[in-house]
Amino acid sequence: MLSAWRYGMPLRFEIGNKFPSFSLKGEDERVMSFEELSDGMPLLLVFYRGPWWPKWQVQLSELVEFHRSTNVAYCRVAAVSVDPPRVQQAFRAGLGAKFPFLSDQDLELTEALGIKETTDKIHGPLPVPFTFALLPDQTIFRIFNGWYFVGRPTPEELRQTIRDLMGRTVK
């Protein structure tokens, strides 16, 4: 199995392992589990740092456009940040996003995954911006480490990942 690494240290998850079973508040204050979000389909789970970061405005704008094809490709998308639901609601509306935004305001999921980044003393602690591609049973299929902007998946990389995911789930 392949491990995800950060700062030369292994993180608490591996490709092929089950993603932690969590429920988080959505931008509408409704609590949703990842199982509920995926609804038996693959799930792309994108951790982002907040709407004030230009990099996230770019990446999530691309994700909004890309989401139109994920819906017809039988794949779900969700975005996670530490922002409170009201902030996420405004950001989601401004982007015109149709996929859920989830709040890990208490950093419980971030801590469980071991992806808390503490070097940003102004905004932190925040999650390292990982993107997880999960199979319908919540098994981790692919991991993108977005510590640097170029590590974040492009829409084409996500499309290829969905193609690979579908090859695993449709026999």
Coordinates of C-alpha atoms in Angstrom, one line a residue:
M1 CA 0.0 0.0 0.0
L2 CA 1.1 3.6 -0.6
S3 CA 1.3 6.0 2.3
A4 CA 0.7 9.7 2.2
W5 CA 3.6 11.8 3.5
R6 CA 4.0 15.2 4.9
Y7 CA 7.3 16.7 6.2
G8 CA 8.8 13.2 5.8
M9 CA 6.3 11.7 8.3
P10 CA 3.6 9.2 7.5
L11 CA 0.1 10.4 7.9
R12 CA -2.7 8.4 9.6
F13 CA -4.2 7.1 6.4
E14 CA -3.2 4.9 3.4
I15 CA -4.6 4.1 0.0
G16 CA -6.7 1.0 0.4
N17 CA -7.8 1.8 4.0
K18 CA -11.2 3.0 5.0
F19 CA -11.7 6.7 5.4
P20 CA -12.9 7.6 8.9
S21 CA -16.6 7.6 9.4
F22 CA -17.5 11.2 10.2
S23 CA -20.5 13.5 10.1
L24 CA -20.0 17.2 9.7
K25 CA -22.3 20.2 9.5
G26 CA -23.1 21.4 6.0
E27 CA -23.3 25.0 4.9
D28 CA -27.1 24.8 5.6
E29 CA -26.4 23.6 9.2
R30 CA -27.6 20.1 8.4
V31 CA -25.3 17.3 9.7
M32 CA -24.3 14.8 7.0
S33 CA -22.2 11.7 7.1
F34 CA -19.8 10.8 4.2
E35 CA -21.8 7.7 3.6
E36 CA -24.9 9.9 3.1
L37 CA -23.0 12.3 0.9
S38 CA -21.7 9.5 -1.4
D39 CA -25.1 7.8 -1.6
G40 CA -23.4 4.6 -2.9
M41 CA -21.2 6.5 -5.4
P42 CA -17.5 7.5 -5.4
L43 CA -16.8 10.7 -3.5
L44 CA -14.2 13.4 -4.1
L45 CA -13.5 15.1 -0.8
V46 CA -11.6 18.4 -1.1
F47 CA -10.1 20.1 1.9
Y48 CA -9.6 23.8 1.4
R49 CA -8.3 26.6 3.7
G50 CA -10.9 29.3 3.3
P51 CA -12.5 31.7 0.9
W52 CA -10.0 34.5 1.6
W53 CA -7.2 32.6 -0.2
P54 CA -6.9 33.4 -3.9
K55 CA -5.6 29.9 -4.6
W56 CA -8.8 28.4 -3.2
Q57 CA -11.0 30.8 -5.1
V58 CA -9.2 29.5 -8.3
Q59 CA -9.3 25.8 -7.4
L60 CA -12.9 25.8 -6.2
S61 CA -14.1 27.8 -9.2
E62 CA -12.6 25.1 -11.4
L63 CA -14.2 22.5 -9.2
V64 CA -17.6 24.1 -9.6
E65 CA -17.3 23.9 -13.4
F66 CA -16.0 20.4 -13.2
H67 CA -18.8 19.3 -10.9
R68 CA -21.3 19.6 -13.8
S69 CA -19.6 16.5 -15.3
T70 CA -19.2 14.6 -12.0
N71 CA -22.9 14.6 -11.4
V72 CA -23.5 12.8 -14.7
A73 CA -20.5 10.5 -14.1
Y74 CA -22.1 9.1 -10.9
C75 CA -19.6 10.7 -8.6
R76 CA -20.2 13.0 -5.7
V77 CA -18.1 16.0 -4.6
A78 CA -17.9 17.8 -1.2
A79 CA -15.6 20.5 0.1
V80 CA -14.4 20.7 3.7
S81 CA -12.9 23.6 5.6
V82 CA -12.7 24.9 9.2
D83 CA -14.9 27.8 8.4
P84 CA -18.3 28.0 10.2
P85 CA -21.4 27.0 8.1
R86 CA -22.4 30.7 7.5
V87 CA -19.1 31.6 6.0
Q88 CA -19.2 28.5 3.8
Q89 CA -22.8 29.3 2.7
A90 CA -21.7 32.7 1.5
F91 CA -18.6 31.3 -0.3
R92 CA -20.6 28.5 -1.9
A93 CA -23.3 31.0 -3.1
G94 CA -20.7 33.3 -4.5
L95 CA -19.1 30.5 -6.4
G96 CA -22.4 29.1 -7.6
A97 CA -21.5 25.7 -6.3
K98 CA -24.1 22.9 -6.2
F99 CA -22.1 20.4 -4.1
P100 CA -22.0 20.5 -0.3
F101 CA -19.5 22.5 1.8
L102 CA -18.8 20.9 5.2
S103 CA -17.5 22.5 8.4
D104 CA -14.7 20.8 10.4
Q105 CA -14.8 23.9 12.7
D106 CA -13.6 21.9 15.7
L107 CA -10.8 20.2 13.7
E108 CA -12.1 16.7 14.7
L109 CA -11.7 15.2 11.2
T110 CA -8.5 17.1 10.5
E111 CA -7.0 15.7 13.8
A112 CA -8.3 12.2 13.0
L113 CA -6.5 12.3 9.7
G114 CA -3.4 13.9 11.0
I115 CA -3.5 16.7 8.5
K116 CA -3.4 19.7 10.8
E117 CA -1.0 22.3 9.7
T118 CA 0.2 24.6 12.5
T119 CA 2.9 26.7 10.8
D120 CA 0.3 29.4 9.7
K121 CA 0.1 31.5 12.9
I122 CA -2.3 34.0 11.5
H123 CA -5.1 31.7 10.1
G124 CA -4.2 28.3 11.7
P125 CA -4.6 25.7 12.7
L126 CA -5.9 24.6 9.3
P127 CA -6.0 21.3 7.4
V128 CA -3.3 20.6 4.8
P129 CA -5.3 20.9 1.6
F130 CA -5.7 17.2 0.7
T131 CA -8.1 15.8 -1.9
F132 CA -9.3 12.3 -1.3
A133 CA -11.0 10.1 -3.9
L134 CA -13.1 7.5 -2.1
L135 CA -14.7 4.4 -3.4
P136 CA -18.5 3.9 -2.6
D137 CA -17.6 1.9 0.5
Q138 CA -15.4 4.8 1.7
T139 CA -12.1 3.1 0.9
I140 CA -9.4 5.6 0.0
F141 CA -8.6 5.2 -3.7
R142 CA -6.3 8.1 -4.4
I143 CA -4.8 11.0 -2.4
F144 CA -3.6 14.4 -3.7
N145 CA -1.4 16.4 -1.3
G146 CA -2.1 20.0 -2.0
W147 CA 0.5 21.5 0.3
Y148 CA 1.8 23.4 -2.7
F149 CA -0.7 24.7 -5.3
V150 CA 0.7 22.4 -8.0
G151 CA 0.0 19.4 -5.8
R152 CA -3.8 20.1 -6.0
P153 CA -5.6 18.0 -8.6
T154 CA -6.5 19.7 -11.9
P155 CA -9.9 19.0 -13.3
E156 CA -8.3 16.6 -15.8
E157 CA -6.6 14.7 -13.0
L158 CA -9.9 14.4 -11.2
R159 CA -11.6 13.2 -14.5
Q160 CA -9.0 10.5 -14.9
T161 CA -9.4 9.5 -11.2
I162 CA -13.1 9.2 -11.7
R163 CA -12.5 7.1 -14.8
D164 CA -10.3 4.8 -12.7
L165 CA -12.8 4.8 -9.8
M166 CA -15.6 3.8 -12.2
G167 CA -13.5 1.0 -13.5
R168 CA -13.2 -0.3 -10.0
T169 CA -16.9 0.1 -9.1
V170 CA -18.6 -1.0 -12.3
K171 CA -17.9 -4.5 -13.4

